[in-house]
Amino acid sequence: MPQSRPSIYDRYIPALSAEPSDLPAYRFVFLAGTANLLLNEGSGLEAIPSAADAAELGFEPSRSLYLGTLGGAPCYAAEAPEGAVPPDGTAFLPLRSLYEVLDEDLFHLAGRALQMLNWDATHRFCGRCGTTLTLADRDRAKVCPNCGLSQYPRLSPAVITAILKDGKILLAHAAHFQNDMYGLIAGFAEPGETLEDCVRRETMEEVGIELGEIRYFGSQQWPFPNSLMIGFVAEYAGGEIAVDGEEIAHAAWFGPDELPNIPPKVSIARKIIDWYAEEYGSPTDTPKTVDPDTFI
């Protein structure tokens, strides 16, 4: 199994309130109602706009949250109002398309910014009494000043699994996938089940087969809008493929030299499939992929 990637916390220190700094702040600015991130021309850290004040970017943000520091510089998540015009030399670009423009730490930090903005926009009022929520002092949370209910940023855990049989991998085409793309079996965890239970249930529901050993692969935050993807590799144990006809339109076993169109590198699905192709294939096997702008 692959080694874990370096932690984002090697460079990034989360915090709730900003300390005085002489460094311009990095601004992870998203256009309201979208996952489109404001970027400078260029790549890597230089692509993230920096300014002492968000108004220097040409518009007043409709919401802004402090994220902490990156290399000592303060970082903010900000939302540009609907219809905001990007300054000269910048553009709003879909976050999913930026995986190879930003390094992985920056991509994940941008994802954190997007999730925080979504949480701030969708948790404005108390679900118990309807009172306007306020930011907590000591936690990344919102608190009701009337009844005391706390609301934390929402995470929706989902499993995604490579199923292996005799050196082949099971790939499935969901009805909503574009470009005839095939991916892995995935689904959200339900209350009362373990992640392994979820892997077995989703597999049985979607393709009707039983699993043997299940091994952890890795995880990925997926901020569209608030998922945490937990990857596994599982061994086939029995049964014939029988797709549900609702979520899954077709599924089949594929060898490493016969892979169909697969998800782009931005996804943990692709990381798992690439691992499989490397472990079971020859050096000349080159997986086909879809454009990340059309990946759903």
PDB file of C-alpha atoms in Angstrom:
ATOM      1  CA  MET A   1       0.000   0.000   0.000  1.00  0.00           C
ATOM      2  CA  PRO A   2       1.220   3.577  -0.654  1.00  0.00           C
ATOM      3  CA  GLN A   3       2.986   5.666   1.965  1.00  0.00           C
ATOM      4  CA  SER A   4       1.142   8.606   3.507  1.00  0.00           C
ATOM      5  CA  ARG A   5       1.819  12.016   1.961  1.00  0.00           C
ATOM      6  CA  PRO A   6       3.469  14.724   4.128  1.00  0.00           C
ATOM      7  CA  SER A   7       1.020  16.482   6.407  1.00  0.00           C
ATOM      8  CA  ILE A   8      -0.381  19.880   5.461  1.00  0.00           C
ATOM      9  CA  TYR A   9       0.477  20.913   9.022  1.00  0.00           C
ATOM     10  CA  ASP A  10       4.180  20.957   8.126  1.00  0.00           C
ATOM     11  CA  ARG A  11       3.485  24.380   6.555  1.00  0.00           C
ATOM     12  CA  TYR A  12       0.044  25.384   7.780  1.00  0.00           C
ATOM     13  CA  ILE A  13      -0.981  26.242  11.365  1.00  0.00           C
ATOM     14  CA  PRO A  14      -4.748  26.571  11.906  1.00  0.00           C
ATOM     15  CA  ALA A  15      -6.023  29.315  14.199  1.00  0.00           C
ATOM     16  CA  LEU A  16      -9.272  31.097  15.041  1.00  0.00           C
ATOM     17  CA  SER A  17      -8.033  34.667  15.370  1.00  0.00           C
ATOM     18  CA  ALA A  18      -5.296  36.587  13.584  1.00  0.00           C
ATOM     19  CA  GLU A  19      -2.139  37.804  15.295  1.00  0.00           C
ATOM     20  CA  PRO A  20      -0.401  41.008  14.102  1.00  0.00           C
ATOM     21  CA  SER A  21       1.779  40.311  11.049  1.00  0.00           C
ATOM     22  CA  ASP A  22       3.947  42.336   8.694  1.00  0.00           C
ATOM     23  CA  LEU A  23       3.271  39.856   5.873  1.00  0.00           C
ATOM     24  CA  PRO A  24       0.452  40.367   3.328  1.00  0.00           C
ATOM     25  CA  ALA A  25      -2.363  37.890   3.868  1.00  0.00           C
ATOM     26  CA  TYR A  26      -3.104  35.113   1.409  1.00  0.00           C
ATOM     27  CA  ARG A  27      -6.725  35.330   0.265  1.00  0.00           C
ATOM     28  CA  PHE A  28      -8.525  32.176  -0.831  1.00  0.00           C
ATOM     29  CA  VAL A  29     -11.410  33.954  -2.544  1.00  0.00           C
ATOM     30  CA  PHE A  30     -14.351  32.057  -4.014  1.00  0.00           C
ATOM     31  CA  LEU A  31     -17.093  33.551  -6.156  1.00  0.00           C
ATOM     32  CA  ALA A  32     -20.395  33.427  -4.263  1.00  0.00           C
ATOM     33  CA  GLY A  33     -22.382  30.245  -4.843  1.00  0.00           C
ATOM     34  CA  THR A  34     -19.591  28.495  -6.758  1.00  0.00           C
ATOM     35  CA  ALA A  35     -16.357  26.542  -6.268  1.00  0.00           C
ATOM     36  CA  ASN A  36     -14.480  29.014  -8.476  1.00  0.00           C
ATOM     37  CA  LEU A  37     -11.250  30.256  -6.845  1.00  0.00           C
ATOM     38  CA  LEU A  38      -9.622  33.617  -7.616  1.00  0.00           C
ATOM     39  CA  LEU A  39      -6.061  33.090  -8.868  1.00  0.00           C
ATOM     40  CA  ASN A  40      -3.202  35.169 -10.170  1.00  0.00           C
ATOM     41  CA  GLU A  41      -1.531  34.141 -13.409  1.00  0.00           C
ATOM     42  CA  GLY A  42       1.147  31.597 -12.546  1.00  0.00           C
ATOM     43  CA  SER A  43       1.334  28.453 -10.433  1.00  0.00           C
ATOM     44  CA  GLY A  44       1.932  27.346  -6.875  1.00  0.00           C
ATOM     45  CA  LEU A  45       1.846  29.776  -3.978  1.00  0.00           C
ATOM     46  CA  GLU A  46       2.314  32.813  -6.248  1.00  0.00           C
ATOM     47  CA  ALA A  47      -1.076  32.016  -7.777  1.00  0.00           C
ATOM     48  CA  ILE A  48      -2.865  32.833  -4.491  1.00  0.00           C
ATOM     49  CA  PRO A  49      -3.645  36.574  -4.281  1.00  0.00           C
ATOM     50  CA  SER A  50      -2.161  38.356  -1.278  1.00  0.00           C
ATOM     51  CA  ALA A  51      -3.247  41.686   0.128  1.00  0.00           C
ATOM     52  CA  ALA A  52      -3.197  43.473   3.483  1.00  0.00           C
ATOM     53  CA  ASP A  53      -6.939  44.029   3.080  1.00  0.00           C
ATOM     54  CA  ALA A  54      -9.446  42.151   0.913  1.00  0.00           C
ATOM     55  CA  ALA A  55     -10.736  45.442  -0.514  1.00  0.00           C
ATOM     56  CA  GLU A  56      -7.402  45.775  -2.353  1.00  0.00           C
ATOM     57  CA  LEU A  57      -8.667  43.035  -4.672  1.00  0.00           C
ATOM     58  CA  GLY A  58     -11.371  45.364  -5.954  1.00  0.00           C
ATOM     59  CA  PHE A  59     -14.444  44.197  -4.069  1.00  0.00           C
ATOM     60  CA  GLU A  60     -15.732  43.900  -0.515  1.00  0.00           C
ATOM     61  CA  PRO A  61     -16.122  40.227   0.480  1.00  0.00           C
ATOM     62  CA  SER A  62     -19.609  39.122   1.459  1.00  0.00           C
ATOM     63  CA  ARG A  63     -18.044  36.903   4.147  1.00  0.00           C
ATOM     64  CA  SER A  64     -14.521  36.283   5.406  1.00  0.00           C
ATOM     65  CA  LEU A  65     -13.053  33.767   7.855  1.00  0.00           C
ATOM     66  CA  TYR A  66      -9.543  33.532   9.267  1.00  0.00           C
ATOM     67  CA  LEU A  67      -7.870  30.179   8.562  1.00  0.00           C
ATOM     68  CA  GLY A  68      -4.479  30.439  10.290  1.00  0.00           C
ATOM     69  CA  THR A  69      -0.969  30.887   8.864  1.00  0.00           C
ATOM     70  CA  LEU A  70       0.898  29.372   5.927  1.00  0.00           C
ATOM     71  CA  GLY A  71       4.652  29.770   6.262  1.00  0.00           C
ATOM     72  CA  GLY A  72       3.962  32.458   8.874  1.00  0.00           C
ATOM     73  CA  ALA A  73       1.666  34.509   6.608  1.00  0.00           C
ATOM     74  CA  PRO A  74      -1.981  34.927   7.632  1.00  0.00           C
ATOM     75  CA  CYS A  75      -4.588  33.197   5.468  1.00  0.00           C
ATOM     76  CA  TYR A  76      -8.249  34.023   4.950  1.00  0.00           C
ATOM     77  CA  ALA A  77     -11.185  32.385   3.251  1.00  0.00           C
ATOM     78  CA  ALA A  78     -13.287  35.044   1.546  1.00  0.00           C
ATOM     79  CA  GLU A  79     -16.379  35.092  -0.615  1.00  0.00           C
ATOM     80  CA  ALA A  80     -16.600  37.549  -3.478  1.00  0.00           C
ATOM     81  CA  PRO A  81     -20.123  38.873  -4.060  1.00  0.00           C
ATOM     82  CA  GLU A  82     -22.128  37.479  -6.959  1.00  0.00           C
ATOM     83  CA  GLY A  83     -21.072  39.121 -10.213  1.00  0.00           C
ATOM     84  CA  ALA A  84     -17.704  40.321  -8.853  1.00  0.00           C
ATOM     85  CA  VAL A  85     -15.224  41.179 -11.600  1.00  0.00           C
ATOM     86  CA  PRO A  86     -11.728  39.718 -11.051  1.00  0.00           C
ATOM     87  CA  PRO A  87      -8.871  42.263 -11.016  1.00  0.00           C
ATOM     88  CA  ASP A  88      -6.544  42.486 -14.022  1.00  0.00           C
ATOM     89  CA  GLY A  89      -4.177  39.516 -14.160  1.00  0.00           C
ATOM     90  CA  THR A  90      -6.525  37.265 -12.167  1.00  0.00           C
ATOM     91  CA  ALA A  91      -9.416  34.931 -12.947  1.00  0.00           C
ATOM     92  CA  PHE A  92     -11.971  32.779 -11.174  1.00  0.00           C
ATOM     93  CA  LEU A  93     -11.175  29.140 -12.016  1.00  0.00           C
ATOM     94  CA  PRO A  94     -12.923  25.896 -10.941  1.00  0.00           C
ATOM     95  CA  LEU A  95     -11.128  24.393  -7.943  1.00  0.00           C
ATOM     96  CA  ARG A  96     -11.351  20.860  -9.371  1.00  0.00           C
ATOM     97  CA  SER A  97      -9.244  21.907 -12.357  1.00  0.00           C
ATOM     98  CA  LEU A  98      -6.427  23.309 -10.189  1.00  0.00           C
ATOM     99  CA  TYR A  99      -4.954  20.144  -8.694  1.00  0.00           C
ATOM    100  CA  GLU A 100      -1.858  20.321 -10.903  1.00  0.00           C
ATOM    101  CA  VAL A 101      -1.643  24.140 -10.745  1.00  0.00           C
ATOM    102  CA  LEU A 102      -1.501  24.331  -6.941  1.00  0.00           C
ATOM    103  CA  ASP A 103       0.659  21.990  -4.919  1.00  0.00           C
ATOM    104  CA  GLU A 104      -1.260  19.485  -2.820  1.00  0.00           C
ATOM    105  CA  ASP A 105      -1.031  21.504   0.417  1.00  0.00           C
ATOM    106  CA  LEU A 106      -2.445  24.578  -1.294  1.00  0.00           C
ATOM    107  CA  PHE A 107      -5.163  22.542  -2.979  1.00  0.00           C
ATOM    108  CA  HIS A 108      -6.236  21.104   0.374  1.00  0.00           C
ATOM    109  CA  LEU A 109      -6.072  24.495   2.069  1.00  0.00           C
ATOM    110  CA  ALA A 110      -8.235  25.955  -0.713  1.00  0.00           C
ATOM    111  CA  GLY A 111     -10.624  23.078  -0.084  1.00  0.00           C
ATOM    112  CA  ARG A 112     -10.682  23.937   3.613  1.00  0.00           C
ATOM    113  CA  ALA A 113     -11.469  27.553   2.719  1.00  0.00           C
ATOM    114  CA  LEU A 114     -14.342  26.479   0.465  1.00  0.00           C
ATOM    115  CA  GLN A 115     -15.785  24.205   3.148  1.00  0.00           C
ATOM    116  CA  MET A 116     -15.556  26.927   5.801  1.00  0.00           C
ATOM    117  CA  LEU A 117     -17.360  29.419   3.574  1.00  0.00           C
ATOM    118  CA  ASN A 118     -20.076  26.891   2.795  1.00  0.00           C
ATOM    119  CA  TRP A 119     -20.484  26.115   6.501  1.00  0.00           C
ATOM    120  CA  ASP A 120     -20.658  29.811   7.380  1.00  0.00           C
ATOM    121  CA  ALA A 121     -23.335  30.402   4.731  1.00  0.00           C
ATOM    122  CA  THR A 122     -25.504  27.414   5.672  1.00  0.00           C
ATOM    123  CA  HIS A 123     -25.262  27.658   9.479  1.00  0.00           C
ATOM    124  CA  ARG A 124     -26.536  31.142  10.169  1.00  0.00           C
ATOM    125  CA  PHE A 125     -29.391  30.256  12.514  1.00  0.00           C
ATOM    126  CA  CYS A 126     -29.914  27.845  15.401  1.00  0.00           C
ATOM    127  CA  GLY A 127     -31.675  24.649  14.329  1.00  0.00           C
ATOM    128  CA  ARG A 128     -33.291  24.378  17.770  1.00  0.00           C
ATOM    129  CA  CYS A 129     -34.690  27.874  18.388  1.00  0.00           C
ATOM    130  CA  GLY A 130     -33.979  29.919  15.242  1.00  0.00           C
ATOM    131  CA  THR A 131     -31.699  32.500  16.894  1.00  0.00           C
ATOM    132  CA  THR A 132     -28.820  33.964  14.856  1.00  0.00           C
ATOM    133  CA  LEU A 133     -25.614  32.052  15.638  1.00  0.00           C
ATOM    134  CA  THR A 134     -22.324  33.644  16.674  1.00  0.00           C
ATOM    135  CA  LEU A 135     -18.767  32.385  16.195  1.00  0.00           C
ATOM    136  CA  ALA A 136     -17.360  30.507  19.187  1.00  0.00           C
ATOM    137  CA  ASP A 137     -14.319  31.923  20.960  1.00  0.00           C
ATOM    138  CA  ARG A 138     -12.303  28.732  21.467  1.00  0.00           C
ATOM    139  CA  ASP A 139     -13.505  26.270  18.803  1.00  0.00           C
ATOM    140  CA  ARG A 140     -14.180  26.277  15.081  1.00  0.00           C
ATOM    141  CA  ALA A 141     -17.907  26.357  15.778  1.00  0.00           C
ATOM    142  CA  LYS A 142     -20.971  28.538  16.004  1.00  0.00           C
ATOM    143  CA  VAL A 143     -22.964  28.933  19.208  1.00  0.00           C
ATOM    144  CA  CYS A 144     -26.539  29.944  19.836  1.00  0.00           C
ATOM    145  CA  PRO A 145     -26.556  32.833  22.351  1.00  0.00           C
ATOM    146  CA  ASN A 146     -30.110  31.903  23.357  1.00  0.00           C
ATOM    147  CA  CYS A 147     -30.138  28.128  23.969  1.00  0.00           C
ATOM    148  CA  GLY A 148     -26.417  27.301  23.845  1.00  0.00           C
ATOM    149  CA  LEU A 149     -26.551  24.811  20.952  1.00  0.00           C
ATOM    150  CA  SER A 150     -23.171  24.439  19.194  1.00  0.00           C
ATOM    151  CA  GLN A 151     -22.834  23.844  15.449  1.00  0.00           C
ATOM    152  CA  TYR A 152     -19.513  22.520  14.103  1.00  0.00           C
ATOM    153  CA  PRO A 153     -18.436  22.392  10.457  1.00  0.00           C
ATOM    154  CA  ARG A 154     -20.172  19.486   8.783  1.00  0.00           C
ATOM    155  CA  LEU A 155     -18.194  16.534   7.427  1.00  0.00           C
ATOM    156  CA  SER A 156     -19.899  13.732   5.505  1.00  0.00           C
ATOM    157  CA  PRO A 157     -17.766  10.549   5.586  1.00  0.00           C
ATOM    158  CA  ALA A 158     -17.901   8.429   2.441  1.00  0.00           C
ATOM    159  CA  VAL A 159     -16.095   5.219   1.501  1.00  0.00           C
ATOM    160  CA  ILE A 160     -14.567   4.484  -1.902  1.00  0.00           C
ATOM    161  CA  THR A 161     -13.277   1.017  -2.668  1.00  0.00           C
ATOM    162  CA  ALA A 162     -11.150  -0.850  -5.192  1.00  0.00           C
ATOM    163  CA  ILE A 163     -12.376  -4.451  -5.392  1.00  0.00           C
ATOM    164  CA  LEU A 164      -9.806  -6.943  -6.701  1.00  0.00           C
ATOM    165  CA  LYS A 165     -10.338 -10.396  -8.208  1.00  0.00           C
ATOM    166  CA  ASP A 166      -7.630 -12.510  -9.837  1.00  0.00           C
ATOM    167  CA  GLY A 167      -5.492  -9.472 -10.629  1.00  0.00           C
ATOM    168  CA  LYS A 168      -8.388  -7.445 -12.052  1.00  0.00           C
ATOM    169  CA  ILE A 169     -10.200  -4.433 -10.608  1.00  0.00           C
ATOM    170  CA  LEU A 170     -13.941  -3.828 -10.573  1.00  0.00           C
ATOM    171  CA  LEU A 171     -14.856  -0.493 -12.166  1.00  0.00           C
ATOM    172  CA  ALA A 172     -18.348   0.931 -12.451  1.00  0.00           C
ATOM    173  CA  HIS A 173     -20.041   3.464 -14.709  1.00  0.00           C
ATOM    174  CA  ALA A 174     -22.564   5.610 -12.854  1.00  0.00           C
ATOM    175  CA  ALA A 175     -25.489   7.000 -14.810  1.00  0.00           C
ATOM    176  CA  HIS A 176     -24.385  10.607 -14.176  1.00  0.00           C
ATOM    177  CA  PHE A 177     -20.729  10.110 -15.218  1.00  0.00           C
ATOM    178  CA  GLN A 178     -19.668  11.978 -18.342  1.00  0.00           C
ATOM    179  CA  ASN A 179     -17.301  10.866 -21.131  1.00  0.00           C
ATOM    180  CA  ASP A 180     -18.052   7.181 -20.518  1.00  0.00           C
ATOM    181  CA  MET A 181     -15.977   7.361 -17.332  1.00  0.00           C
ATOM    182  CA  TYR A 182     -15.643   4.398 -14.970  1.00  0.00           C
ATOM    183  CA  GLY A 183     -14.814   4.733 -11.273  1.00  0.00           C
ATOM    184  CA  LEU A 184     -14.861   2.853  -7.987  1.00  0.00           C
ATOM    185  CA  ILE A 185     -17.746   1.783  -5.782  1.00  0.00           C
ATOM    186  CA  ALA A 186     -18.459   4.584  -3.296  1.00  0.00           C
ATOM    187  CA  GLY A 187     -21.123   5.830  -0.927  1.00  0.00           C
ATOM    188  CA  PHE A 188     -21.837   7.712   2.271  1.00  0.00           C
ATOM    189  CA  ALA A 189     -21.605   6.089   5.693  1.00  0.00           C
ATOM    190  CA  GLU A 190     -24.890   5.741   7.533  1.00  0.00           C
ATOM    191  CA  PRO A 191     -25.559   6.134  11.276  1.00  0.00           C
ATOM    192  CA  GLY A 192     -24.746   3.016  13.256  1.00  0.00           C
ATOM    193  CA  GLU A 193     -22.296   1.401  10.822  1.00  0.00           C
ATOM    194  CA  THR A 194     -18.532   1.184  10.711  1.00  0.00           C
ATOM    195  CA  LEU A 195     -16.630   2.216   7.597  1.00  0.00           C
ATOM    196  CA  GLU A 196     -16.024  -1.461   6.813  1.00  0.00           C
ATOM    197  CA  ASP A 197     -19.760  -2.148   7.184  1.00  0.00           C
ATOM    198  CA  CYS A 198     -20.372   0.714   4.762  1.00  0.00           C
ATOM    199  CA  VAL A 199     -17.942  -0.780   2.215  1.00  0.00           C
ATOM    200  CA  ARG A 200     -19.745  -4.123   2.320  1.00  0.00           C
ATOM    201  CA  ARG A 201     -23.238  -2.590   2.194  1.00  0.00           C
ATOM    202  CA  GLU A 202     -22.503  -0.212  -0.688  1.00  0.00           C
ATOM    203  CA  THR A 203     -20.842  -2.995  -2.669  1.00  0.00           C
ATOM    204  CA  MET A 204     -23.787  -5.356  -2.192  1.00  0.00           C
ATOM    205  CA  GLU A 205     -26.336  -2.637  -2.972  1.00  0.00           C
ATOM    206  CA  GLU A 206     -24.613  -1.358  -6.115  1.00  0.00           C
ATOM    207  CA  VAL A 207     -23.072  -4.453  -7.706  1.00  0.00           C
ATOM    208  CA  GLY A 208     -24.361  -7.417  -5.677  1.00  0.00           C
ATOM    209  CA  ILE A 209     -21.089  -9.083  -4.698  1.00  0.00           C
ATOM    210  CA  GLU A 210     -19.581 -10.179  -1.380  1.00  0.00           C
ATOM    211  CA  LEU A 211     -16.204  -9.057  -0.068  1.00  0.00           C
ATOM    212  CA  GLY A 212     -13.415 -10.706   1.873  1.00  0.00           C
ATOM    213  CA  GLU A 213     -10.520  -8.812   3.445  1.00  0.00           C
ATOM    214  CA  ILE A 214     -10.831  -5.006   3.474  1.00  0.00           C
ATOM    215  CA  ARG A 215      -7.684  -2.868   3.838  1.00  0.00           C
ATOM    216  CA  TYR A 216      -7.383   0.877   4.413  1.00  0.00           C
ATOM    217  CA  PHE A 217      -5.749   2.817   1.556  1.00  0.00           C
ATOM    218  CA  GLY A 218      -5.897   6.514   2.478  1.00  0.00           C
ATOM    219  CA  SER A 219      -8.225   9.488   2.727  1.00  0.00           C
ATOM    220  CA  GLN A 220      -8.945  12.757   0.972  1.00  0.00           C
ATOM    221  CA  GLN A 221     -10.997  15.773   1.897  1.00  0.00           C
ATOM    222  CA  TRP A 222     -13.468  16.487  -0.897  1.00  0.00           C
ATOM    223  CA  PRO A 223     -14.889  20.010  -0.469  1.00  0.00           C
ATOM    224  CA  PHE A 224     -17.776  19.696  -2.929  1.00  0.00           C
ATOM    225  CA  PRO A 225     -19.231  20.672  -0.563  1.00  0.00           C
ATOM    226  CA  ASN A 226     -18.189  18.817   2.607  1.00  0.00           C
ATOM    227  CA  SER A 227     -17.164  15.179   2.152  1.00  0.00           C
ATOM    228  CA  LEU A 228     -14.322  13.167   3.645  1.00  0.00           C
ATOM    229  CA  MET A 229     -13.441  10.295   1.299  1.00  0.00           C
ATOM    230  CA  ILE A 230     -11.963   7.194   2.963  1.00  0.00           C
ATOM    231  CA  GLY A 231     -10.340   4.807   0.504  1.00  0.00           C
ATOM    232  CA  PHE A 232     -10.123   1.013   0.811  1.00  0.00           C
ATOM    233  CA  VAL A 233      -8.919  -1.995  -1.160  1.00  0.00           C
ATOM    234  CA  ALA A 234     -11.059  -5.130  -0.816  1.00  0.00           C
ATOM    235  CA  GLU A 235     -10.778  -8.722  -2.002  1.00  0.00           C
ATOM    236  CA  TYR A 236     -13.628 -10.332  -3.935  1.00  0.00           C
ATOM    237  CA  ALA A 237     -15.301 -13.181  -2.025  1.00  0.00           C
ATOM    238  CA  GLY A 238     -18.285 -14.294  -4.078  1.00  0.00           C
ATOM    239  CA  GLY A 239     -21.272 -13.539  -6.278  1.00  0.00           C
ATOM    240  CA  GLU A 240     -21.870 -12.293  -9.797  1.00  0.00           C
ATOM    241  CA  ILE A 241     -21.995  -8.623 -10.785  1.00  0.00           C
ATOM    242  CA  ALA A 242     -25.589  -7.380 -10.674  1.00  0.00           C
ATOM    243  CA  VAL A 243     -25.808  -3.590 -10.960  1.00  0.00           C
ATOM    244  CA  ASP A 244     -28.649  -1.795  -9.227  1.00  0.00           C
ATOM    245  CA  GLY A 245     -29.675   0.031 -12.425  1.00  0.00           C
ATOM    246  CA  GLU A 246     -30.155   3.271 -10.514  1.00  0.00           C
ATOM    247  CA  GLU A 247     -26.800   4.549  -9.270  1.00  0.00           C
ATOM    248  CA  ILE A 248     -24.740   2.118 -11.365  1.00  0.00           C
ATOM    249  CA  ALA A 249     -25.495   1.556 -15.057  1.00  0.00           C
ATOM    250  CA  HIS A 250     -22.681  -0.925 -15.805  1.00  0.00           C
ATOM    251  CA  ALA A 251     -19.777  -2.588 -14.000  1.00  0.00           C
ATOM    252  CA  ALA A 252     -17.084  -5.047 -15.063  1.00  0.00           C
ATOM    253  CA  TRP A 253     -13.659  -6.458 -14.209  1.00  0.00           C
ATOM    254  CA  PHE A 254     -10.726  -4.756 -15.924  1.00  0.00           C
ATOM    255  CA  GLY A 255      -7.066  -5.689 -16.139  1.00  0.00           C
ATOM    256  CA  PRO A 256      -4.318  -3.048 -15.801  1.00  0.00           C
ATOM    257  CA  ASP A 257      -3.775  -3.019 -19.587  1.00  0.00           C
ATOM    258  CA  GLU A 258      -7.458  -2.553 -20.461  1.00  0.00           C
ATOM    259  CA  LEU A 259      -8.618   0.277 -18.209  1.00  0.00           C
ATOM    260  CA  PRO A 260     -11.434   2.484 -19.554  1.00  0.00           C
ATOM    261  CA  ASN A 261     -11.662   6.261 -19.025  1.00  0.00           C
ATOM    262  CA  ILE A 262     -11.011   6.854 -15.332  1.00  0.00           C
ATOM    263  CA  PRO A 263     -11.255   9.875 -12.976  1.00  0.00           C
ATOM    264  CA  PRO A 264      -8.616  12.647 -13.131  1.00  0.00           C
ATOM    265  CA  LYS A 265      -5.668  12.887 -10.740  1.00  0.00           C
ATOM    266  CA  VAL A 266      -7.525  15.290  -8.437  1.00  0.00           C
ATOM    267  CA  SER A 267      -9.491  12.386  -6.934  1.00  0.00           C
ATOM    268  CA  ILE A 268      -8.584   9.637  -4.503  1.00  0.00           C
ATOM    269  CA  ALA A 269     -10.315   7.281  -6.932  1.00  0.00           C
ATOM    270  CA  ARG A 270      -7.525   7.968  -9.410  1.00  0.00           C
ATOM    271  CA  LYS A 271      -4.834   7.526  -6.742  1.00  0.00           C
ATOM    272  CA  ILE A 272      -6.221   4.075  -5.922  1.00  0.00           C
ATOM    273  CA  ILE A 273      -6.552   3.053  -9.579  1.00  0.00           C
ATOM    274  CA  ASP A 274      -3.018   4.294 -10.317  1.00  0.00           C
ATOM    275  CA  TRP A 275      -1.746   2.225  -7.374  1.00  0.00           C
ATOM    276  CA  TYR A 276      -3.531  -0.828  -8.780  1.00  0.00           C
ATOM    277  CA  ALA A 277      -2.106  -0.260 -12.287  1.00  0.00           C
ATOM    278  CA  GLU A 278       1.409   0.101 -10.857  1.00  0.00           C
ATOM    279  CA  GLU A 279       1.129  -2.993  -8.673  1.00  0.00           C
ATOM    280  CA  TYR A 280      -0.509  -5.285 -11.230  1.00  0.00           C
ATOM    281  CA  GLY A 281       0.471  -3.818 -14.599  1.00  0.00           C
ATOM    282  CA  SER A 282       3.534  -3.379 -16.769  1.00  0.00           C
ATOM    283  CA  PRO A 283       5.533  -0.110 -17.000  1.00  0.00           C
ATOM    284  CA  THR A 284       4.027   0.594 -20.431  1.00  0.00           C
ATOM    285  CA  ASP A 285       0.401   0.626 -19.252  1.00  0.00           C
ATOM    286  CA  THR A 286      -0.969   4.196 -19.368  1.00  0.00           C
ATOM    287  CA  PRO A 287      -4.399   4.771 -17.811  1.00  0.00           C
ATOM    288  CA  LYS A 288      -6.828   6.915 -19.777  1.00  0.00           C
ATOM    289  CA  THR A 289      -8.412   9.814 -17.940  1.00  0.00           C
ATOM    290  CA  VAL A 290     -11.184  12.358 -18.319  1.00  0.00           C
ATOM    291  CA  ASP A 291     -10.873  16.140 -18.195  1.00  0.00           C
ATOM    292  CA  PRO A 292     -11.238  17.319 -14.548  1.00  0.00           C
ATOM    293  CA  ASP A 293     -13.665  20.052 -15.644  1.00  0.00           C
ATOM    294  CA  THR A 294     -16.169  17.347 -16.628  1.00  0.00           C
ATOM    295  CA  PHE A 295     -15.563  15.113 -13.610  1.00  0.00           C
ATOM    296  CA  ILE A 296     -18.584  14.760 -11.345  1.00  0.00           C
TER     297      ILE A 296
END
